[in-house]
Short mmCIF file of C-alpha atoms and ligand atoms in Angstrom, two decimals:
data_model
loop_
_atom_site.label_atom_id
_atom_site.label_comp_id
_atom_site.label_asym_id
_atom_site.label_seq_id
_atom_site.Cartn_x
_atom_site.Cartn_y
_atom_site.Cartn_z
CA UNK A 1 133.55 -205.09 -83.16
CA UNK A 2 132.22 -208.87 -83.16
CA UNK A 3 133.21 -211.48 -85.49
CA UNK A 4 133.58 -210.94 -89.07
CA UNK A 5 132.65 -213.49 -91.64
CA UNK A 6 133.61 -214.07 -95.42
CA UNK A 7 130.91 -214.76 -97.69
CA UNK A 8 131.28 -216.06 -101.22
CA UNK A 9 127.90 -215.03 -102.71
CA UNK A 10 127.86 -217.45 -105.79
CA UNK A 11 125.39 -217.47 -108.62
CA UNK A 12 124.63 -221.13 -107.93
CA UNK A 13 125.90 -221.70 -104.37
CA UNK A 14 126.98 -219.59 -101.55
CA UNK A 15 129.64 -220.34 -98.75
CA UNK A 16 130.50 -218.75 -95.61
CA UNK A 17 133.57 -219.01 -93.49
CA UNK A 18 135.26 -217.47 -90.46
CA UNK A 19 138.67 -217.38 -89.03
CA UNK A 20 138.58 -219.41 -86.00
CA UNK A 21 141.90 -219.50 -83.62
CA UNK A 22 143.89 -218.16 -86.51
CA UNK A 23 142.57 -220.67 -89.00
CA UNK A 24 140.06 -220.05 -91.59
CA UNK A 25 137.09 -222.69 -91.71
CA UNK A 26 134.25 -223.15 -93.74
CA UNK A 27 130.89 -223.14 -91.72
CA UNK A 28 128.37 -225.90 -92.55
CA UNK A 29 124.79 -224.99 -92.83
CA UNK A 30 122.03 -226.82 -90.66
CA UNK A 31 122.00 -229.51 -93.06
CA UNK A 32 125.86 -230.15 -92.66
CA UNK A 33 126.43 -228.90 -96.15
CA UNK A 34 129.42 -226.55 -96.74
CA UNK A 35 127.72 -224.64 -99.34
CA UNK A 36 124.11 -223.43 -99.65
CA UNK A 37 122.14 -223.04 -103.07
CA UNK A 38 121.66 -219.28 -103.84
CA UNK A 39 117.97 -219.72 -104.39
CA UNK A 40 115.11 -217.85 -102.95
CA UNK A 41 111.34 -218.76 -103.18
CA UNK A 42 108.03 -218.01 -101.80
CA UNK A 43 105.91 -220.89 -101.28
CA UNK A 44 102.14 -221.00 -100.57
CA UNK A 45 101.08 -218.90 -97.49
CA UNK A 46 103.81 -216.29 -98.19
CA UNK A 47 106.45 -218.56 -96.72
CA UNK A 48 110.00 -217.36 -97.55
CA UNK A 49 112.47 -220.18 -98.45
CA UNK A 50 116.05 -219.74 -99.07
CA UNK A 51 118.96 -222.45 -99.87
CA UNK A 52 117.99 -226.07 -100.09
CA UNK A 53 114.38 -225.61 -99.03
CA UNK A 54 113.99 -223.43 -101.97
CA UNK A 55 115.87 -225.36 -104.40
CA UNK A 56 114.04 -228.61 -103.42
CA UNK A 57 110.52 -227.17 -104.24
CA UNK A 58 111.71 -225.58 -107.48
CA UNK A 59 109.94 -228.05 -109.88
CA UNK A 60 106.56 -227.58 -108.44
CA UNK A 61 106.85 -223.89 -107.82
CA UNK A 62 109.06 -222.74 -110.78
CA UNK A 63 107.75 -219.32 -111.48
CA UNK A 64 108.06 -218.23 -107.66
CA UNK A 65 111.76 -219.57 -107.32
CA UNK A 66 114.61 -217.36 -108.10
CA UNK A 67 117.92 -218.82 -109.36
CA UNK A 68 120.98 -216.98 -110.35
CA UNK A 69 119.91 -213.53 -109.30
CA UNK A 70 123.62 -212.61 -109.32
CA UNK A 71 123.47 -212.62 -113.23
CA UNK A 72 121.16 -209.70 -113.01
CA UNK A 73 122.40 -207.52 -110.30
CA UNK A 74 123.47 -204.14 -111.09
CA UNK A 75 122.49 -204.48 -114.81
CA UNK A 76 120.16 -202.33 -116.80
CA UNK A 77 116.70 -203.91 -117.69
CA UNK A 78 117.47 -203.46 -121.47
CA UNK A 79 120.84 -204.96 -121.31
CA UNK A 80 121.48 -207.92 -123.57
CA UNK A 81 122.05 -210.14 -120.51
CA UNK A 82 118.82 -209.23 -118.74
CA UNK A 83 116.79 -209.73 -121.89
CA UNK A 84 118.47 -213.19 -122.42
CA UNK A 85 117.65 -214.17 -118.81
CA UNK A 86 114.10 -213.45 -119.37
CA UNK A 87 113.96 -216.17 -121.82
CA UNK A 88 115.97 -218.48 -119.72
CA UNK A 89 114.29 -218.39 -116.29
CA UNK A 90 110.63 -219.28 -115.37
CA UNK A 91 110.41 -216.41 -113.03
CA UNK A 92 109.07 -212.93 -114.25
CA UNK A 93 111.76 -210.31 -114.71
CA UNK A 94 110.17 -206.78 -114.95
CA UNK A 95 111.51 -203.19 -115.51
CA UNK A 96 111.77 -201.20 -112.42
CA UNK A 97 111.69 -197.48 -111.87
CA UNK A 98 115.39 -197.02 -112.14
CA UNK A 99 115.37 -198.94 -115.41
CA UNK A 100 116.60 -201.71 -113.46
CA UNK A 101 115.53 -205.53 -113.36
CA UNK A 102 113.08 -206.42 -110.79
CA UNK A 103 111.79 -209.73 -110.00
CA UNK A 104 108.38 -211.02 -109.25
CA UNK A 105 107.95 -213.62 -106.79
CA UNK A 106 104.43 -214.47 -105.70
CA UNK A 107 102.88 -211.08 -105.83
CA UNK A 108 105.79 -209.24 -104.48
CA UNK A 109 108.24 -207.32 -106.64
CA UNK A 110 111.84 -207.38 -105.51
CA UNK A 111 114.91 -205.70 -106.52
CA UNK A 112 117.86 -207.99 -107.44
CA UNK A 113 119.69 -206.55 -104.09
CA UNK A 114 116.79 -207.61 -102.09
CA UNK A 115 116.89 -211.24 -103.49
CA UNK A 116 120.69 -211.37 -102.85
CA UNK A 117 120.09 -210.15 -99.41
CA UNK A 118 117.88 -213.16 -98.36
CA UNK A 119 120.74 -215.40 -99.53
CA UNK A 120 123.28 -213.35 -97.47
CA UNK A 121 120.77 -213.29 -94.53
CA UNK A 122 120.79 -217.11 -94.72
CA UNK A 123 124.58 -217.14 -94.85
CA UNK A 124 124.59 -214.91 -91.66
CA UNK A 125 122.15 -217.14 -89.90
CA UNK A 126 124.39 -220.17 -90.64
CA UNK A 127 127.47 -218.42 -89.17
CA UNK A 128 125.45 -217.18 -86.12
CA UNK A 129 124.14 -220.68 -85.49
CA UNK A 130 127.79 -221.97 -85.62
CA UNK A 131 129.34 -219.19 -83.69
CA UNK A 132 126.59 -218.84 -81.04
CA UNK A 133 126.78 -215.05 -81.32
CA UNK A 134 125.25 -212.39 -83.62
CA UNK A 135 127.45 -211.45 -86.62
CA UNK A 136 127.11 -207.97 -88.02
CA UNK A 137 130.14 -207.55 -90.39
CA UNK A 138 131.15 -209.30 -93.42
CA UNK A 139 133.60 -209.28 -96.41
CA UNK A 140 131.82 -210.33 -99.41
CA UNK A 141 133.20 -211.54 -102.74
CA UNK A 142 132.21 -210.52 -106.27
CA UNK A 143 133.66 -211.66 -109.55
CA UNK A 144 136.74 -209.53 -110.39
CA UNK A 145 135.14 -208.52 -113.57
CA UNK A 146 131.91 -206.79 -111.93
CA UNK A 147 131.65 -203.30 -112.83
CA UNK A 148 130.72 -200.43 -110.37
CA UNK A 149 126.98 -200.90 -110.48
CA UNK A 150 127.27 -204.65 -109.71
CA UNK A 151 129.43 -204.00 -106.98
CA UNK A 152 127.37 -201.33 -105.35
CA UNK A 153 124.22 -203.27 -105.55
CA UNK A 154 125.99 -206.28 -103.95
CA UNK A 155 127.19 -203.89 -101.13
CA UNK A 156 123.32 -202.75 -100.92
CA UNK A 157 122.46 -206.29 -100.60
CA UNK A 158 124.72 -206.77 -97.75
CA UNK A 159 123.22 -203.66 -96.03
CA UNK A 160 119.77 -204.88 -96.47
CA UNK A 161 120.86 -208.18 -94.91
CA UNK A 162 121.81 -206.33 -91.87
CA UNK A 163 125.74 -206.62 -92.57
CA UNK A 164 128.27 -203.97 -92.35
CA UNK A 165 130.24 -204.75 -95.50
CA UNK A 166 133.61 -204.00 -94.57
CA UNK A 167 134.75 -204.76 -98.00
CA UNK A 168 133.91 -206.29 -101.37
CA UNK A 169 136.81 -208.21 -102.65
CA UNK A 170 137.29 -210.04 -105.94
CA UNK A 171 136.74 -213.93 -105.95
CA UNK A 172 140.17 -214.74 -107.57
CA UNK A 173 142.08 -212.46 -105.10
CA UNK A 174 140.10 -214.14 -102.30
CA UNK A 175 141.04 -217.53 -103.62
CA UNK A 176 144.79 -216.50 -103.86
CA UNK A 177 144.81 -215.26 -100.25
CA UNK A 178 143.47 -218.66 -99.02
CA UNK A 179 145.78 -220.53 -101.49
CA UNK A 180 148.72 -218.33 -100.32
CA UNK A 181 148.29 -218.75 -96.53
CA UNK A 182 151.46 -220.07 -95.06
CA UNK A 183 153.43 -220.08 -98.55
CA UNK A 184 156.65 -217.98 -98.13
CA UNK A 185 157.88 -218.35 -101.76
CA UNK A 186 157.55 -215.57 -104.24
CA UNK A 187 155.47 -217.02 -107.24
CA UNK A 188 153.23 -215.95 -109.93
CA UNK A 189 149.93 -217.75 -110.14
CA UNK A 190 146.99 -217.84 -112.55
CA UNK A 191 143.50 -218.15 -111.05
CA UNK A 192 140.91 -219.51 -113.48
CA UNK A 193 137.56 -219.14 -111.71
CA UNK A 194 134.55 -220.78 -113.76
CA UNK A 195 131.39 -220.76 -111.42
CA UNK A 196 127.73 -221.05 -112.11
CA UNK A 197 127.18 -217.74 -113.81
CA UNK A 198 130.50 -215.92 -114.00
CA UNK A 199 134.09 -216.34 -115.31
CA UNK A 200 137.06 -214.69 -114.04
CA UNK A 201 140.69 -214.94 -114.98
CA UNK A 202 143.33 -213.30 -112.76
CA UNK A 203 147.20 -213.26 -112.64
CA UNK A 204 148.63 -212.44 -109.26
CA UNK A 205 152.09 -212.24 -107.72
CA UNK A 206 152.45 -213.62 -104.33
CA UNK A 207 154.97 -213.45 -101.62
CA UNK A 208 154.76 -213.84 -97.93
CA UNK A 209 151.28 -212.67 -97.34
CA UNK A 210 151.28 -210.03 -100.07
CA UNK A 211 149.01 -210.58 -102.85
CA UNK A 212 149.30 -208.19 -105.92
CA UNK A 213 146.83 -208.77 -108.69
CA UNK A 214 148.83 -208.10 -111.96
CA UNK A 215 145.84 -208.40 -114.43
CA UNK A 216 142.27 -209.56 -114.41
CA UNK A 217 139.85 -210.56 -117.39
CA UNK A 218 136.67 -212.35 -117.48
CA UNK A 219 132.88 -212.39 -118.53
CA UNK A 220 130.15 -211.76 -115.80
CA UNK A 221 127.62 -213.74 -118.00
CA UNK A 222 129.38 -216.97 -118.53
CA UNK A 223 129.37 -219.97 -116.31
CA UNK A 224 127.87 -223.57 -115.48
CA UNK A 225 124.40 -222.18 -116.54
CA UNK A 226 125.26 -221.68 -119.86
CA UNK A 227 126.56 -225.42 -120.07
CA UNK A 228 123.26 -226.57 -118.51
CA UNK A 229 121.40 -224.65 -121.05
CA UNK A 230 123.29 -226.25 -123.93
CA UNK A 231 122.31 -229.63 -122.55
CA UNK A 232 118.56 -228.50 -122.06
CA UNK A 233 118.54 -227.33 -125.67
CA UNK A 234 120.00 -230.66 -126.91
CA UNK A 235 117.19 -232.56 -124.71
CA UNK A 236 114.36 -230.27 -126.15
CA UNK A 237 115.48 -231.41 -129.67
CA UNK A 238 115.78 -234.98 -128.75
CA UNK A 239 112.17 -234.82 -127.18
CA UNK A 240 110.74 -232.89 -129.91
CA UNK A 241 112.10 -235.28 -132.72
CA UNK A 242 110.79 -238.42 -130.79
CA UNK A 243 107.32 -236.82 -129.88
CA UNK A 244 106.67 -233.73 -131.91
CA UNK A 245 106.22 -231.98 -128.55
CA UNK A 246 107.96 -228.53 -127.90
CA UNK A 247 108.48 -228.14 -124.30
CA UNK A 248 109.63 -224.56 -124.07
CA UNK A 249 106.58 -223.06 -122.89
CA UNK A 250 106.15 -225.51 -120.07
CA UNK A 251 107.76 -224.06 -116.98
CA UNK A 252 107.57 -227.32 -114.87
CA UNK A 253 109.10 -229.53 -117.74
CA UNK A 254 111.76 -226.73 -118.37
CA UNK A 255 112.71 -226.91 -114.55
CA UNK A 256 112.77 -230.71 -114.72
CA UNK A 257 114.97 -230.46 -117.84
CA UNK A 258 117.22 -227.87 -116.18
CA UNK A 259 117.76 -230.10 -113.08
CA UNK A 260 118.35 -233.18 -115.19
CA UNK A 261 120.85 -231.54 -117.30
CA UNK A 262 122.95 -230.20 -114.34
CA UNK A 263 123.14 -233.57 -112.88
CA UNK A 264 124.14 -235.16 -116.12
CA UNK A 265 126.73 -232.63 -116.47
CA UNK A 266 128.12 -233.44 -113.10
CA UNK A 267 127.98 -237.14 -113.60
CA UNK A 268 129.76 -236.55 -116.83
CA UNK A 269 132.78 -235.06 -114.97
CA UNK A 270 133.35 -238.55 -113.53
CA UNK A 271 131.79 -240.94 -116.05
CA UNK A 272 131.74 -241.36 -119.81
CA UNK A 273 128.09 -241.59 -119.98
CA UNK A 274 125.01 -240.30 -118.20
CA UNK A 275 121.49 -241.28 -118.24
CA UNK A 276 118.61 -239.06 -118.34
CA UNK A 277 115.17 -240.46 -117.40
CA UNK A 278 112.30 -237.97 -117.13
CA UNK A 279 108.78 -239.77 -117.01
CA UNK A 280 105.74 -237.99 -117.92
CA UNK A 281 107.62 -234.86 -119.17
CA UNK A 282 104.95 -233.89 -121.73
CA UNK A 283 101.57 -234.96 -123.07
CA UNK A 284 100.66 -235.53 -126.53
CA UNK A 285 97.67 -237.03 -128.58
CA UNK A 286 98.66 -240.44 -127.76
CA UNK A 287 98.96 -239.84 -123.85
CA UNK A 288 101.93 -239.01 -121.64
CA UNK A 289 105.53 -239.00 -123.27
CA UNK A 290 108.64 -239.78 -121.43
CA UNK A 291 112.21 -238.76 -122.06
CA UNK A 292 114.86 -241.50 -121.66
CA UNK A 293 118.21 -241.00 -123.29
CA UNK A 294 121.94 -241.01 -122.79
CA UNK A 295 124.41 -238.38 -123.18
CA UNK A 296 128.03 -238.96 -123.69
CA UNK A 297 130.93 -237.11 -122.38
CA UNK A 298 132.12 -236.31 -125.83
CA UNK A 299 128.62 -235.25 -126.81
CA UNK A 300 128.66 -232.78 -124.05
CA UNK A 301 132.11 -231.49 -124.98
CA UNK A 302 131.02 -230.74 -128.50
CA UNK A 303 127.85 -228.94 -127.22
CA UNK A 304 130.06 -226.57 -124.93
CA UNK A 305 133.46 -226.51 -127.07
CA UNK A 306 132.97 -222.71 -127.90
CA UNK A 307 132.11 -221.74 -124.50
CA UNK A 308 135.40 -223.30 -123.26
CA UNK A 309 137.44 -221.81 -126.15
CA UNK A 310 135.69 -218.46 -125.29
CA UNK A 311 137.09 -218.61 -121.94
CA UNK A 312 140.75 -219.04 -123.16
CA UNK A 313 140.62 -215.76 -125.13
CA UNK A 314 140.17 -213.92 -121.69
CA UNK A 315 143.03 -216.33 -120.33
CA UNK A 316 145.29 -215.20 -123.26
CA UNK A 317 144.28 -211.39 -122.76
CA UNK A 318 144.90 -211.56 -119.04
CA UNK A 319 148.35 -213.04 -119.43
CA UNK A 320 149.39 -210.51 -122.00
CA UNK A 321 147.95 -207.65 -119.61
CA UNK A 322 150.17 -209.01 -116.96
CA UNK A 323 153.14 -208.62 -119.28
CA UNK A 324 154.01 -212.23 -119.03
CA UNK A 325 154.08 -215.44 -121.28
CA UNK A 326 152.23 -218.58 -120.28
CA UNK A 327 155.47 -220.40 -119.29
CA UNK A 328 156.30 -217.83 -116.67
CA UNK A 329 153.49 -218.70 -114.54
CA UNK A 330 154.45 -220.91 -111.64
CA UNK A 331 151.18 -222.29 -110.54
CA UNK A 332 147.69 -222.50 -111.99
CA UNK A 333 144.67 -222.73 -109.47
CA UNK A 334 141.15 -223.56 -110.91
CA UNK A 335 138.37 -222.42 -108.94
CA UNK A 336 134.62 -222.57 -109.26
CA UNK A 337 132.30 -225.68 -109.60
CA UNK A 338 132.29 -225.63 -113.37
CA UNK A 339 136.11 -226.10 -113.43
CA UNK A 340 135.69 -229.68 -112.22
CA UNK A 341 134.61 -230.54 -115.76
CA UNK A 342 137.75 -232.67 -117.29
CA UNK A 343 137.56 -230.75 -120.56
CA UNK A 344 137.89 -227.37 -118.60
CA UNK A 345 140.83 -228.65 -116.66
CA UNK A 346 142.32 -230.06 -119.75
CA UNK A 347 142.06 -226.85 -121.80
CA UNK A 348 143.74 -224.95 -118.77
CA UNK A 349 146.49 -227.48 -118.70
CA UNK A 350 147.13 -227.13 -122.36
CA UNK A 351 147.26 -223.40 -122.37
CA UNK A 352 149.64 -223.19 -119.47
CA UNK A 353 151.64 -226.45 -120.23
CA UNK A 354 151.09 -227.63 -116.68
CA UNK A 355 148.21 -229.31 -114.61
CA UNK A 356 146.10 -227.24 -112.50
CA UNK A 357 146.91 -227.24 -108.84
CA UNK A 358 144.82 -229.92 -106.80
CA UNK A 359 145.35 -228.65 -103.29
CA UNK A 360 142.35 -226.28 -102.94
CA UNK A 361 138.62 -227.01 -102.85
CA UNK A 362 137.13 -224.90 -105.66
CA UNK A 363 133.71 -224.55 -103.78
CA UNK A 364 135.41 -223.27 -100.50
CA UNK A 365 138.53 -221.46 -101.24
CA UNK A 366 136.85 -218.16 -102.19
CA UNK A 367 134.73 -217.79 -98.77
CA UNK A 368 138.12 -218.87 -96.84
CA UNK A 369 139.92 -216.18 -98.52
CA UNK A 370 137.13 -213.48 -97.82
CA UNK A 371 137.24 -214.65 -93.92
CA UNK A 372 141.10 -214.12 -93.98
CA UNK A 373 140.68 -210.50 -95.47
CA UNK A 374 137.78 -209.95 -93.06
CA UNK A 375 139.88 -210.99 -90.05
CA UNK A 376 142.87 -209.00 -91.16
CA UNK A 377 140.80 -205.80 -91.68
CA UNK A 378 139.29 -206.15 -88.10
CA UNK A 379 142.54 -207.05 -86.34
CA UNK A 380 144.60 -204.54 -88.25
CA UNK A 381 147.29 -207.16 -88.91
CA UNK A 382 149.87 -206.42 -91.47
CA UNK A 383 150.52 -210.06 -92.46
CA UNK A 384 148.01 -209.99 -95.18
CA UNK A 385 148.02 -207.30 -97.83
CA UNK A 386 145.88 -207.54 -101.05
CA UNK A 387 146.57 -205.34 -103.84
CA UNK A 388 143.83 -205.71 -106.28
CA UNK A 389 143.22 -204.05 -109.61
CA UNK A 390 140.25 -202.25 -111.25
CA UNK A 391 138.94 -204.63 -114.00
CA UNK A 392 137.64 -201.94 -116.28
CA UNK A 393 138.83 -198.65 -117.44
CA UNK A 394 136.95 -195.58 -116.09
CA UNK A 395 136.51 -192.52 -118.22
CA UNK A 396 134.19 -189.71 -119.34
CA UNK A 397 132.39 -189.18 -122.56
CA UNK A 398 134.07 -186.24 -124.31
CA UNK A 399 133.45 -184.51 -127.75
CA UNK A 400 131.87 -186.59 -130.36
CA UNK A 401 130.96 -189.28 -127.88
CA UNK A 402 134.61 -190.50 -127.63
CA UNK A 403 135.52 -192.48 -124.39
CA UNK A 404 138.54 -190.60 -122.78
CA UNK A 405 140.16 -192.98 -120.33
CA UNK A 406 141.29 -191.53 -116.92
CA UNK A 407 142.10 -194.70 -115.13
CA UNK A 408 143.09 -197.66 -117.19
CA UNK A 409 142.00 -201.16 -116.74
CA UNK A 410 144.27 -203.26 -114.32
CA UNK A 411 145.33 -200.14 -112.28
CA UNK A 412 145.91 -201.09 -108.74
CA UNK A 413 143.33 -200.01 -106.34
CA UNK A 414 142.66 -197.81 -104.43
CA UNK A 415 143.54 -195.37 -106.88
CA UNK A 416 142.46 -191.67 -107.49
CA UNK A 417 143.21 -189.35 -110.39
CA UNK A 418 142.22 -185.85 -111.41
CA UNK A 419 141.80 -184.02 -114.59
CA UNK A 420 141.10 -180.57 -115.48
CA UNK A 421 138.09 -179.59 -117.72
CA UNK A 422 136.88 -176.47 -118.94
CA UNK A 423 133.82 -174.84 -120.71
CA UNK A 424 133.05 -174.83 -124.42
CA UNK A 425 130.76 -171.62 -124.46
CA UNK A 426 131.34 -168.23 -123.06
CA UNK A 427 129.70 -167.48 -119.72
CA UNK A 428 128.83 -171.16 -119.33
CA UNK A 429 127.45 -171.56 -115.83
CA UNK A 430 127.50 -175.45 -115.71
CA UNK A 431 129.34 -178.51 -117.16
CA UNK A 432 127.83 -182.01 -117.44
CA UNK A 433 130.09 -184.89 -116.82
CA UNK A 434 129.16 -188.40 -117.88
CA UNK A 435 131.09 -191.27 -116.39
CA UNK A 436 131.53 -194.72 -118.08
CA UNK A 437 133.31 -198.01 -117.38
CA UNK A 438 134.58 -200.14 -120.15
CA UNK A 439 136.93 -200.67 -123.13
CA UNK A 440 135.17 -199.46 -126.12
CA UNK A 441 136.41 -196.34 -127.73
CA UNK A 442 132.67 -195.16 -128.00
CA UNK A 443 131.64 -193.97 -124.64
CA UNK A 444 128.05 -195.00 -125.16
CA UNK A 445 129.08 -198.54 -125.94
CA UNK A 446 130.51 -198.86 -122.20
CA UNK A 447 128.42 -199.09 -119.01
CA UNK A 448 127.42 -195.61 -117.94
CA UNK A 449 127.98 -195.18 -114.09
CA UNK A 450 126.23 -191.94 -113.92
CA UNK A 451 126.13 -188.42 -114.94
CA UNK A 452 126.35 -185.17 -112.89
CA UNK A 453 126.16 -181.42 -113.46
CA UNK A 454 128.58 -179.02 -111.75
CA UNK A 455 126.90 -175.61 -111.66
CA UNK A 456 127.67 -172.24 -110.27
CA UNK A 457 130.60 -171.58 -112.56
CA UNK A 458 131.25 -167.71 -112.65
CA UNK A 459 130.90 -166.00 -115.98
CA UNK A 460 134.00 -166.30 -118.04
CA UNK A 461 135.06 -166.73 -121.59
CA UNK A 462 135.01 -170.40 -122.96
CA UNK A 463 138.13 -172.36 -122.16
CA UNK A 464 138.85 -170.22 -119.11
CA UNK A 465 137.33 -171.95 -116.07
CA UNK A 466 139.39 -174.73 -114.64
CA UNK A 467 137.34 -177.40 -113.27
CA UNK A 468 139.22 -180.24 -111.60
CA UNK A 469 137.49 -183.58 -111.49
CA UNK A 470 138.85 -186.16 -109.35
CA UNK A 471 138.04 -189.76 -109.81
CA UNK A 472 138.38 -192.31 -107.06
CA UNK A 473 138.09 -196.10 -106.88
CA UNK A 474 138.26 -197.55 -103.40
CA UNK A 475 139.56 -200.85 -102.32
CA UNK A 476 136.09 -202.49 -102.97
CA UNK A 477 136.42 -201.27 -106.56
CA UNK A 478 133.78 -198.48 -105.97
CA UNK A 479 133.90 -195.45 -107.84
CA UNK A 480 133.34 -191.91 -106.60
CA UNK A 481 133.86 -188.62 -108.43
CA UNK A 482 134.45 -185.14 -106.96
CA UNK A 483 134.60 -181.84 -108.85
CA UNK A 484 136.07 -178.51 -107.94
CA UNK A 485 135.89 -175.24 -109.45
CA UNK A 486 139.56 -173.92 -109.14
CA UNK A 487 138.52 -170.27 -109.43
CA UNK A 488 136.01 -170.22 -106.56
CA UNK A 489 137.56 -173.39 -104.71
CA UNK A 490 133.95 -174.72 -104.53
CA UNK A 491 133.96 -178.48 -104.21
CA UNK A 492 131.18 -180.83 -104.84
CA UNK A 493 131.54 -184.66 -103.98
CA UNK A 494 129.32 -187.14 -105.94
CA UNK A 495 129.28 -190.67 -105.29
CA UNK A 496 128.58 -192.00 -108.89
CA UNK A 497 125.18 -193.75 -108.25
CA UNK A 498 124.46 -196.01 -111.21
CA UNK A 499 120.90 -195.81 -112.43
CA UNK A 500 120.57 -199.54 -111.86
CA UNK A 501 121.63 -199.63 -108.21
CA UNK A 502 119.51 -198.30 -105.43
CA UNK A 503 119.76 -194.89 -103.77
CA UNK A 504 120.56 -194.62 -100.08
CA UNK A 505 117.12 -193.68 -99.36
CA UNK A 506 115.66 -196.65 -101.14
CA UNK A 507 118.17 -199.15 -99.19
CA UNK A 508 117.13 -197.55 -96.01
CA UNK A 509 113.29 -197.96 -96.82
CA UNK A 510 114.10 -201.56 -97.65
CA UNK A 511 115.74 -202.23 -94.52
CA UNK A 512 112.91 -200.81 -92.82
CA UNK A 513 110.44 -202.87 -94.71
CA UNK A 514 112.43 -205.87 -94.07
CA UNK A 515 112.47 -205.41 -90.38
CA UNK A 516 108.73 -204.98 -90.46
CA UNK A 517 108.53 -208.20 -92.57
CA UNK A 518 110.84 -210.18 -90.48
CA UNK A 519 108.22 -212.20 -89.12
CA UNK A 520 107.56 -213.73 -92.59
CA UNK A 521 111.14 -215.17 -92.70
CA UNK A 522 111.49 -218.80 -91.56
CA UNK A 523 114.78 -220.51 -90.77
P1 AMP B 601 130.01 -222.24 -108.21
O1 AMP B 601 129.29 -220.99 -108.68
O2 AMP B 601 131.47 -222.18 -108.07
O3 AMP B 601 129.39 -222.96 -106.93
O4 AMP B 601 129.64 -223.31 -109.31
C1 AMP B 601 128.49 -223.85 -109.58
C2 AMP B 601 128.49 -224.60 -111.12
O5 AMP B 601 129.33 -225.36 -110.97
C3 AMP B 601 127.10 -225.20 -111.41
O6 AMP B 601 126.69 -224.71 -112.70
C4 AMP B 601 127.33 -226.46 -111.20
O7 AMP B 601 126.49 -227.31 -112.12
C5 AMP B 601 128.68 -226.72 -111.65
N1 AMP B 601 129.57 -227.83 -111.09
C6 AMP B 601 129.48 -228.38 -109.88
N2 AMP B 601 130.09 -229.44 -109.48
C7 AMP B 601 130.30 -229.90 -110.85
C8 AMP B 601 130.99 -231.04 -111.51
N3 AMP B 601 131.36 -232.15 -110.74
N4 AMP B 601 131.18 -231.08 -112.75
C9 AMP B 601 130.78 -229.98 -113.72
N5 AMP B 601 130.09 -228.93 -113.01
C10 AMP B 601 129.92 -228.86 -111.79
#
């Protein structure tokens, strides 16, 4: 096998790294930047643009420019998150045949895995240009709190991009691998990861290359994008008060506001005041109207206070799940671009009673960890051992729609457990098993991973047949289920294929189509 790369597929930016001469290094893109915007667009004449080229033209081509596809991947179209995104982003989000969200760009409809694949393909090219050889294997990171469907869809994206995805690993665990490299002492660390679209909190125990995740918590729909949105809403109010114009229906103005909001937010991490100056933002009876205002750091803080407080609830739950108190944590590491905000750092410092560790670059540490894991997998070295956990409980729906947990959240993966089921009617020839992931006592309130029917059960009185169902979560956090009728010994293996992810045939078809379309991609 050739070289293996580590890719941090972020909501806002992505980063790729490789282990070179035993040292993990981040690979800069052609522009010299160590991160690449996770943005895809189709410009005029069907030109596919990814990264900075896509981001730069977003204002003039808002509806054919896709940001933050990671917030949609692996979700159902009717989920709250997808419906909220439809009001948030200028591109069109439609319902796909698998009840999944699909994105219309120019005249083409894409699955979220295909959009993510364009970003992964770009990162693959960045690595190939640096290494001077083709790369076909990768470790890709996902938020620890991603469920099975989100993981599977990310894995599909990797395959569509032409990568053999050796493993999907969790972002905080990757960060811990990079942080822990070369550190011998045994310590308990907390990783607070607030990125562009997702928030993860993990508590890990580390000693000499072994990283054991004790607990994880988070929210896969909370991140820098939400901070930007609060500023945009504030600016919309300011503009409407000044001019009487509501800009919500104007995609170009909304894109300009979003860009300005993000810039102001980043400025406010360094300064007390940021200026916002957007000439010709709207047009009223008296002609063009401009937005010129200031936003102070304390104003931003009051706009987002509840979001930051919300992250602390996950922090608290995670520390409790790890069976620890906040003062038993040796080091706190903050990761993800949004954690640069002083208020976030202060909130974390207040909770743990210590300043977060400054020695890691929050934008790069996750990709570095992925590269370390990739290299360990390929070389078969024993120096690095990552023991991660499943973020969500796995179970089935039983009588009355109750959620029966078979694998509890924060169980170390890989893990498999089996359970005996039986029939509820005489001579019942088949049983239906519905698999869910989540924490609610009501099965339907959790994410349904899939359902399957085990048929061919020989006639017998109810309650007599013994059907053993085995649940397996692999090292990538991906779930599969097998069922065996103990009387006949007949076994059926089922990979739980969530409705919102693609079937193997669909992935193959997309790969084939992409090969045909390859001429349309430009570097
Ligand atoms: P990531 O997903 O880790 O790349 O984080 C991207 C998010 O971090 C985006 O929402 C950025 O706006 C945000 N971000 C980057 N730099 C800063 C900064 N200096 N202050 C506040 N937020 C930032």
